[in-house]
């Protein structure tokens, strides 16, 4: 098992797996907030591609928020898992959706500032996170960016569980995962420094690569 010093170190390793995209004019790198942004920042710099922020909020069951029945993304995009969502009333779904949409909009205002709305029409979207545990957020992100017009969707992570990798490989056009340990555990295990990424860190990454 190889550990990364921090998310920037992981970004450098990941960028080495993405050299085929260097200089491609249609590529945009999307950091999943918040943990994916420091990784995505390095990837974008190495690829010479623009960096943007992707805010995706999972819709969690009211009695177990870690169990997702869907997700919301920019531009009013909503993705529902019909099998799980069928266990909820329309009022429950509306309440959770309202709460998470409000938080998504708050973060969008905070991070994007005066940046225009995310438009991925005919772009190659490279979704970057710091790791894949269940892959639920990344899978929702794939659906969100497709609905935002992406022509090709690549998911790139420094480390991930094999099961999550396989699930994503069936949905994204390409999945780059630098490490897939047989016994995964938690993403934090693979980093010496796995501090909680702050809002300021996200904003600074966007400003630095603008």
PDB file of C-alpha atoms in Angstrom:
ATOM      1  CA  UNK A   1       0.000   0.000   0.000  1.00  0.00           C
ATOM      2  CA  UNK A   2       1.303   3.447  -0.945  1.00  0.00           C
ATOM      3  CA  UNK A   3       0.258   6.505   1.031  1.00  0.00           C
ATOM      4  CA  UNK A   4       0.234  10.070  -0.265  1.00  0.00           C
ATOM      5  CA  UNK A   5       1.829  12.909   1.674  1.00  0.00           C
ATOM      6  CA  UNK A   6      -1.245  15.056   1.081  1.00  0.00           C
ATOM      7  CA  UNK A   7      -3.855  15.779  -1.575  1.00  0.00           C
ATOM      8  CA  UNK A   8      -1.415  17.810  -3.698  1.00  0.00           C
ATOM      9  CA  UNK A   9       0.955  14.820  -3.800  1.00  0.00           C
ATOM     10  CA  UNK A  10      -1.973  12.625  -4.853  1.00  0.00           C
ATOM     11  CA  UNK A  11      -2.818  15.132  -7.574  1.00  0.00           C
ATOM     12  CA  UNK A  12       0.682  14.881  -9.026  1.00  0.00           C
ATOM     13  CA  UNK A  13       0.478  11.089  -9.153  1.00  0.00           C
ATOM     14  CA  UNK A  14      -2.974  11.246 -10.707  1.00  0.00           C
ATOM     15  CA  UNK A  15      -1.902  13.796 -13.323  1.00  0.00           C
ATOM     16  CA  UNK A  16       0.751  11.348 -14.522  1.00  0.00           C
ATOM     17  CA  UNK A  17      -2.094   8.952 -15.410  1.00  0.00           C
ATOM     18  CA  UNK A  18      -3.886  11.629 -17.437  1.00  0.00           C
ATOM     19  CA  UNK A  19      -1.141  12.757 -19.808  1.00  0.00           C
ATOM     20  CA  UNK A  20      -3.275  11.810 -22.845  1.00  0.00           C
ATOM     21  CA  UNK A  21      -5.435  14.829 -22.015  1.00  0.00           C
ATOM     22  CA  UNK A  22      -2.609  17.380 -21.870  1.00  0.00           C
ATOM     23  CA  UNK A  23      -3.415  20.283 -24.170  1.00  0.00           C
ATOM     24  CA  UNK A  24      -6.816  18.939 -25.232  1.00  0.00           C
ATOM     25  CA  UNK A  25      -8.915  22.067 -25.858  1.00  0.00           C
ATOM     26  CA  UNK A  26     -12.245  20.647 -24.687  1.00  0.00           C
ATOM     27  CA  UNK A  27     -11.104  19.405 -21.249  1.00  0.00           C
ATOM     28  CA  UNK A  28     -12.350  20.942 -18.012  1.00  0.00           C
ATOM     29  CA  UNK A  29     -11.284  19.613 -14.605  1.00  0.00           C
ATOM     30  CA  UNK A  30     -14.002  19.545 -11.953  1.00  0.00           C
ATOM     31  CA  UNK A  31     -13.096  19.255  -8.281  1.00  0.00           C
ATOM     32  CA  UNK A  32     -15.735  17.620  -6.122  1.00  0.00           C
ATOM     33  CA  UNK A  33     -16.073  19.778  -3.047  1.00  0.00           C
ATOM     34  CA  UNK A  34     -14.517  19.934  -0.787  1.00  0.00           C
ATOM     35  CA  UNK A  35     -11.904  17.183  -0.591  1.00  0.00           C
ATOM     36  CA  UNK A  36     -11.436  16.846  -4.324  1.00  0.00           C
ATOM     37  CA  UNK A  37     -10.422  20.452  -4.938  1.00  0.00           C
ATOM     38  CA  UNK A  38      -6.751  20.350  -3.809  1.00  0.00           C
ATOM     39  CA  UNK A  39      -6.272  17.221  -5.933  1.00  0.00           C
ATOM     40  CA  UNK A  40      -8.075  18.762  -8.911  1.00  0.00           C
ATOM     41  CA  UNK A  41      -6.043  21.952  -8.650  1.00  0.00           C
ATOM     42  CA  UNK A  42      -2.804  20.078  -9.297  1.00  0.00           C
ATOM     43  CA  UNK A  43      -4.360  17.973 -12.053  1.00  0.00           C
ATOM     44  CA  UNK A  44      -5.663  21.079 -13.836  1.00  0.00           C
ATOM     45  CA  UNK A  45      -2.278  22.803 -13.608  1.00  0.00           C
ATOM     46  CA  UNK A  46      -0.481  19.752 -14.997  1.00  0.00           C
ATOM     47  CA  UNK A  47      -2.971  19.297 -17.846  1.00  0.00           C
ATOM     48  CA  UNK A  48      -3.073  22.984 -18.700  1.00  0.00           C
ATOM     49  CA  UNK A  49      -6.854  22.791 -18.375  1.00  0.00           C
ATOM     50  CA  UNK A  50      -9.377  25.099 -16.702  1.00  0.00           C
ATOM     51  CA  UNK A  51     -10.484  24.186 -13.185  1.00  0.00           C
ATOM     52  CA  UNK A  52     -14.019  24.519 -11.933  1.00  0.00           C
ATOM     53  CA  UNK A  53     -15.902  23.435  -8.849  1.00  0.00           C
ATOM     54  CA  UNK A  54     -18.592  20.776  -8.825  1.00  0.00           C
ATOM     55  CA  UNK A  55     -21.030  20.906  -5.926  1.00  0.00           C
ATOM     56  CA  UNK A  56     -23.102  17.742  -5.601  1.00  0.00           C
ATOM     57  CA  UNK A  57     -25.287  17.117  -2.570  1.00  0.00           C
ATOM     58  CA  UNK A  58     -26.486  13.649  -1.717  1.00  0.00           C
ATOM     59  CA  UNK A  59     -30.157  13.298  -0.817  1.00  0.00           C
ATOM     60  CA  UNK A  60     -30.126  11.162   2.313  1.00  0.00           C
ATOM     61  CA  UNK A  61     -32.947   9.168   3.863  1.00  0.00           C
ATOM     62  CA  UNK A  62     -34.515  11.234   6.686  1.00  0.00           C
ATOM     63  CA  UNK A  63     -33.710   8.568   9.294  1.00  0.00           C
ATOM     64  CA  UNK A  64     -30.275   7.651   7.861  1.00  0.00           C
ATOM     65  CA  UNK A  65     -28.664  10.521   5.976  1.00  0.00           C
ATOM     66  CA  UNK A  66     -25.685   8.419   4.900  1.00  0.00           C
ATOM     67  CA  UNK A  67     -28.066   6.279   2.796  1.00  0.00           C
ATOM     68  CA  UNK A  68     -28.658   8.223  -0.395  1.00  0.00           C
ATOM     69  CA  UNK A  69     -31.847   8.091  -2.433  1.00  0.00           C
ATOM     70  CA  UNK A  70     -30.519  10.610  -4.943  1.00  0.00           C
ATOM     71  CA  UNK A  71     -28.510  13.772  -5.441  1.00  0.00           C
ATOM     72  CA  UNK A  72     -28.843  17.352  -6.594  1.00  0.00           C
ATOM     73  CA  UNK A  73     -26.393  19.341  -8.671  1.00  0.00           C
ATOM     74  CA  UNK A  74     -25.979  22.761 -10.306  1.00  0.00           C
ATOM     75  CA  UNK A  75     -28.661  24.140 -12.571  1.00  0.00           C
ATOM     76  CA  UNK A  76     -31.474  22.334 -10.778  1.00  0.00           C
ATOM     77  CA  UNK A  77     -30.301  18.878 -11.838  1.00  0.00           C
ATOM     78  CA  UNK A  78     -31.825  16.136  -9.687  1.00  0.00           C
ATOM     79  CA  UNK A  79     -30.899  12.463  -9.830  1.00  0.00           C
ATOM     80  CA  UNK A  80     -33.107   9.920  -8.019  1.00  0.00           C
ATOM     81  CA  UNK A  81     -32.596   6.252  -7.255  1.00  0.00           C
ATOM     82  CA  UNK A  82     -36.171   5.178  -7.883  1.00  0.00           C
ATOM     83  CA  UNK A  83     -35.872   1.942  -5.897  1.00  0.00           C
ATOM     84  CA  UNK A  84     -34.697   3.708  -2.736  1.00  0.00           C
ATOM     85  CA  UNK A  85     -36.831   6.815  -3.244  1.00  0.00           C
ATOM     86  CA  UNK A  86     -39.961   4.680  -3.521  1.00  0.00           C
ATOM     87  CA  UNK A  87     -39.692   4.068   0.241  1.00  0.00           C
ATOM     88  CA  UNK A  88     -40.366   7.765   0.885  1.00  0.00           C
ATOM     89  CA  UNK A  89     -43.436   9.936   0.605  1.00  0.00           C
ATOM     90  CA  UNK A  90     -43.439  12.845  -1.819  1.00  0.00           C
ATOM     91  CA  UNK A  91     -43.412  15.201   1.190  1.00  0.00           C
ATOM     92  CA  UNK A  92     -40.279  13.524   2.603  1.00  0.00           C
ATOM     93  CA  UNK A  93     -38.523  13.778  -0.757  1.00  0.00           C
ATOM     94  CA  UNK A  94     -39.516  17.443  -1.123  1.00  0.00           C
ATOM     95  CA  UNK A  95     -38.276  18.307   2.380  1.00  0.00           C
ATOM     96  CA  UNK A  96     -34.860  16.685   1.930  1.00  0.00           C
ATOM     97  CA  UNK A  97     -34.525  18.113  -1.566  1.00  0.00           C
ATOM     98  CA  UNK A  98     -35.334  21.621  -0.306  1.00  0.00           C
ATOM     99  CA  UNK A  99     -32.731  21.402   2.476  1.00  0.00           C
ATOM    100  CA  UNK A 100     -29.945  20.057   0.287  1.00  0.00           C
ATOM    101  CA  UNK A 101     -30.721  22.408  -2.586  1.00  0.00           C
ATOM    102  CA  UNK A 102     -30.451  25.351  -0.190  1.00  0.00           C
ATOM    103  CA  UNK A 103     -27.030  24.146   0.958  1.00  0.00           C
ATOM    104  CA  UNK A 104     -25.931  23.543  -2.640  1.00  0.00           C
ATOM    105  CA  UNK A 105     -26.949  27.067  -3.617  1.00  0.00           C
ATOM    106  CA  UNK A 106     -25.138  28.494  -0.580  1.00  0.00           C
ATOM    107  CA  UNK A 107     -21.942  26.717  -1.561  1.00  0.00           C
ATOM    108  CA  UNK A 108     -22.332  27.662  -5.209  1.00  0.00           C
ATOM    109  CA  UNK A 109     -22.598  31.346  -4.242  1.00  0.00           C
ATOM    110  CA  UNK A 110     -19.642  31.023  -1.886  1.00  0.00           C
ATOM    111  CA  UNK A 111     -17.325  29.245  -4.298  1.00  0.00           C
ATOM    112  CA  UNK A 112     -18.372  30.586  -7.675  1.00  0.00           C
ATOM    113  CA  UNK A 113     -18.695  34.258  -6.802  1.00  0.00           C
ATOM    114  CA  UNK A 114     -18.970  36.026 -10.153  1.00  0.00           C
ATOM    115  CA  UNK A 115     -18.076  32.954 -12.200  1.00  0.00           C
ATOM    116  CA  UNK A 116     -20.727  32.048 -14.789  1.00  0.00           C
ATOM    117  CA  UNK A 117     -22.945  28.973 -14.279  1.00  0.00           C
ATOM    118  CA  UNK A 118     -21.268  25.671 -15.052  1.00  0.00           C
ATOM    119  CA  UNK A 119     -21.735  24.857 -18.762  1.00  0.00           C
ATOM    120  CA  UNK A 120     -20.232  21.574 -19.941  1.00  0.00           C
ATOM    121  CA  UNK A 121     -21.766  21.456 -23.412  1.00  0.00           C
ATOM    122  CA  UNK A 122     -19.575  19.265 -25.674  1.00  0.00           C
ATOM    123  CA  UNK A 123     -16.766  19.256 -23.095  1.00  0.00           C
ATOM    124  CA  UNK A 124     -14.676  16.404 -21.715  1.00  0.00           C
ATOM    125  CA  UNK A 125     -15.376  16.635 -17.985  1.00  0.00           C
ATOM    126  CA  UNK A 126     -12.715  15.209 -15.668  1.00  0.00           C
ATOM    127  CA  UNK A 127     -14.324  14.707 -12.250  1.00  0.00           C
ATOM    128  CA  UNK A 128     -11.667  14.587  -9.529  1.00  0.00           C
ATOM    129  CA  UNK A 129     -12.076  13.515  -5.904  1.00  0.00           C
ATOM    130  CA  UNK A 130      -9.608  12.499  -3.189  1.00  0.00           C
ATOM    131  CA  UNK A 131     -10.869   8.912  -3.074  1.00  0.00           C
ATOM    132  CA  UNK A 132     -13.725   6.486  -3.709  1.00  0.00           C
ATOM    133  CA  UNK A 133     -15.251   4.629  -0.794  1.00  0.00           C
ATOM    134  CA  UNK A 134     -18.785   3.726  -1.880  1.00  0.00           C
ATOM    135  CA  UNK A 135     -18.610   5.850  -5.029  1.00  0.00           C
ATOM    136  CA  UNK A 136     -22.139   7.189  -4.421  1.00  0.00           C
ATOM    137  CA  UNK A 137     -21.214  10.873  -4.757  1.00  0.00           C
ATOM    138  CA  UNK A 138     -19.046  10.279  -7.811  1.00  0.00           C
ATOM    139  CA  UNK A 139     -21.797   8.282  -9.509  1.00  0.00           C
ATOM    140  CA  UNK A 140     -24.230  11.127  -8.894  1.00  0.00           C
ATOM    141  CA  UNK A 141     -21.626  13.565 -10.224  1.00  0.00           C
ATOM    142  CA  UNK A 142     -21.344  11.563 -13.468  1.00  0.00           C
ATOM    143  CA  UNK A 143     -25.087  11.854 -14.012  1.00  0.00           C
ATOM    144  CA  UNK A 144     -25.057  15.555 -13.135  1.00  0.00           C
ATOM    145  CA  UNK A 145     -22.306  16.468 -15.615  1.00  0.00           C
ATOM    146  CA  UNK A 146     -23.955  14.454 -18.372  1.00  0.00           C
ATOM    147  CA  UNK A 147     -27.148  16.440 -17.819  1.00  0.00           C
ATOM    148  CA  UNK A 148     -25.058  19.616 -17.957  1.00  0.00           C
ATOM    149  CA  UNK A 149     -24.044  18.675 -21.485  1.00  0.00           C
ATOM    150  CA  UNK A 150     -20.677  16.885 -21.125  1.00  0.00           C
ATOM    151  CA  UNK A 151     -19.747  14.891 -24.216  1.00  0.00           C
ATOM    152  CA  UNK A 152     -17.293  12.638 -22.371  1.00  0.00           C
ATOM    153  CA  UNK A 153     -16.985  11.957 -18.635  1.00  0.00           C
ATOM    154  CA  UNK A 154     -13.762  10.844 -16.958  1.00  0.00           C
ATOM    155  CA  UNK A 155     -13.581  10.129 -13.228  1.00  0.00           C
ATOM    156  CA  UNK A 156     -10.083  10.417 -11.746  1.00  0.00           C
ATOM    157  CA  UNK A 157      -9.161   9.509  -8.167  1.00  0.00           C
ATOM    158  CA  UNK A 158      -5.902   8.652  -6.375  1.00  0.00           C
ATOM    159  CA  UNK A 159      -7.366   5.648  -4.536  1.00  0.00           C
ATOM    160  CA  UNK A 160     -10.606   3.720  -4.442  1.00  0.00           C
ATOM    161  CA  UNK A 161     -12.389   0.554  -3.461  1.00  0.00           C
ATOM    162  CA  UNK A 162     -12.553  -2.076  -6.193  1.00  0.00           C
ATOM    163  CA  UNK A 163     -16.341  -2.350  -5.969  1.00  0.00           C
ATOM    164  CA  UNK A 164     -16.799   1.410  -6.297  1.00  0.00           C
ATOM    165  CA  UNK A 165     -14.394   1.451  -9.249  1.00  0.00           C
ATOM    166  CA  UNK A 166     -16.386  -1.237 -11.049  1.00  0.00           C
ATOM    167  CA  UNK A 167     -19.697   0.537 -10.453  1.00  0.00           C
ATOM    168  CA  UNK A 168     -18.311   3.787 -11.843  1.00  0.00           C
ATOM    169  CA  UNK A 169     -16.652   2.076 -14.793  1.00  0.00           C
ATOM    170  CA  UNK A 170     -20.113   1.024 -15.942  1.00  0.00           C
ATOM    171  CA  UNK A 171     -21.353   4.624 -15.933  1.00  0.00           C
ATOM    172  CA  UNK A 172     -18.449   6.930 -16.814  1.00  0.00           C
ATOM    173  CA  UNK A 173     -16.625   6.826 -20.139  1.00  0.00           C
ATOM    174  CA  UNK A 174     -13.338   6.262 -18.316  1.00  0.00           C
ATOM    175  CA  UNK A 175     -12.251   5.804 -14.700  1.00  0.00           C
ATOM    176  CA  UNK A 176      -8.655   6.470 -13.668  1.00  0.00           C
ATOM    177  CA  UNK A 177      -7.883   5.111 -10.205  1.00  0.00           C
ATOM    178  CA  UNK A 178      -4.207   5.090  -9.231  1.00  0.00           C
ATOM    179  CA  UNK A 179      -4.658   2.536  -6.435  1.00  0.00           C
ATOM    180  CA  UNK A 180      -7.312  -0.122  -5.822  1.00  0.00           C
ATOM    181  CA  UNK A 181      -6.310  -1.938  -2.624  1.00  0.00           C
ATOM    182  CA  UNK A 182      -8.036  -5.320  -2.095  1.00  0.00           C
ATOM    183  CA  UNK A 183      -8.899  -4.383   1.498  1.00  0.00           C
ATOM    184  CA  UNK A 184      -9.900  -0.761   1.208  1.00  0.00           C
ATOM    185  CA  UNK A 185     -10.961   0.676   4.581  1.00  0.00           C
ATOM    186  CA  UNK A 186     -11.291   4.472   4.635  1.00  0.00           C
ATOM    187  CA  UNK A 187      -9.903   7.055   2.203  1.00  0.00           C
ATOM    188  CA  UNK A 188      -8.048   8.807   5.043  1.00  0.00           C
ATOM    189  CA  UNK A 189      -5.824   5.742   5.585  1.00  0.00           C
ATOM    190  CA  UNK A 190      -4.036   6.484   2.304  1.00  0.00           C
ATOM    191  CA  UNK A 191      -2.954  10.012   3.272  1.00  0.00           C
ATOM    192  CA  UNK A 192      -0.421  11.237   5.823  1.00  0.00           C
ATOM    193  CA  UNK A 193      -2.209  14.599   5.821  1.00  0.00           C
ATOM    194  CA  UNK A 194      -5.978  14.297   5.378  1.00  0.00           C
ATOM    195  CA  UNK A 195      -7.156  17.507   6.985  1.00  0.00           C
ATOM    196  CA  UNK A 196     -10.673  18.760   6.413  1.00  0.00           C
ATOM    197  CA  UNK A 197     -10.586  21.053   3.388  1.00  0.00           C
ATOM    198  CA  UNK A 198     -11.927  24.506   4.207  1.00  0.00           C
ATOM    199  CA  UNK A 199     -14.148  26.759   2.132  1.00  0.00           C
ATOM    200  CA  UNK A 200     -11.223  29.189   1.889  1.00  0.00           C
ATOM    201  CA  UNK A 201      -9.030  26.429   0.414  1.00  0.00           C
ATOM    202  CA  UNK A 202     -11.627  25.763  -2.275  1.00  0.00           C
ATOM    203  CA  UNK A 203     -11.964  29.444  -3.134  1.00  0.00           C
ATOM    204  CA  UNK A 204      -8.197  29.937  -3.193  1.00  0.00           C
ATOM    205  CA  UNK A 205      -7.726  27.022  -5.599  1.00  0.00           C
ATOM    206  CA  UNK A 206     -10.272  28.529  -7.991  1.00  0.00           C
ATOM    207  CA  UNK A 207      -8.674  31.960  -7.786  1.00  0.00           C
ATOM    208  CA  UNK A 208      -5.155  30.599  -8.320  1.00  0.00           C
ATOM    209  CA  UNK A 209      -6.105  28.728 -11.481  1.00  0.00           C
ATOM    210  CA  UNK A 210      -8.409  31.360 -12.967  1.00  0.00           C
TER     211      UNK A 210
END
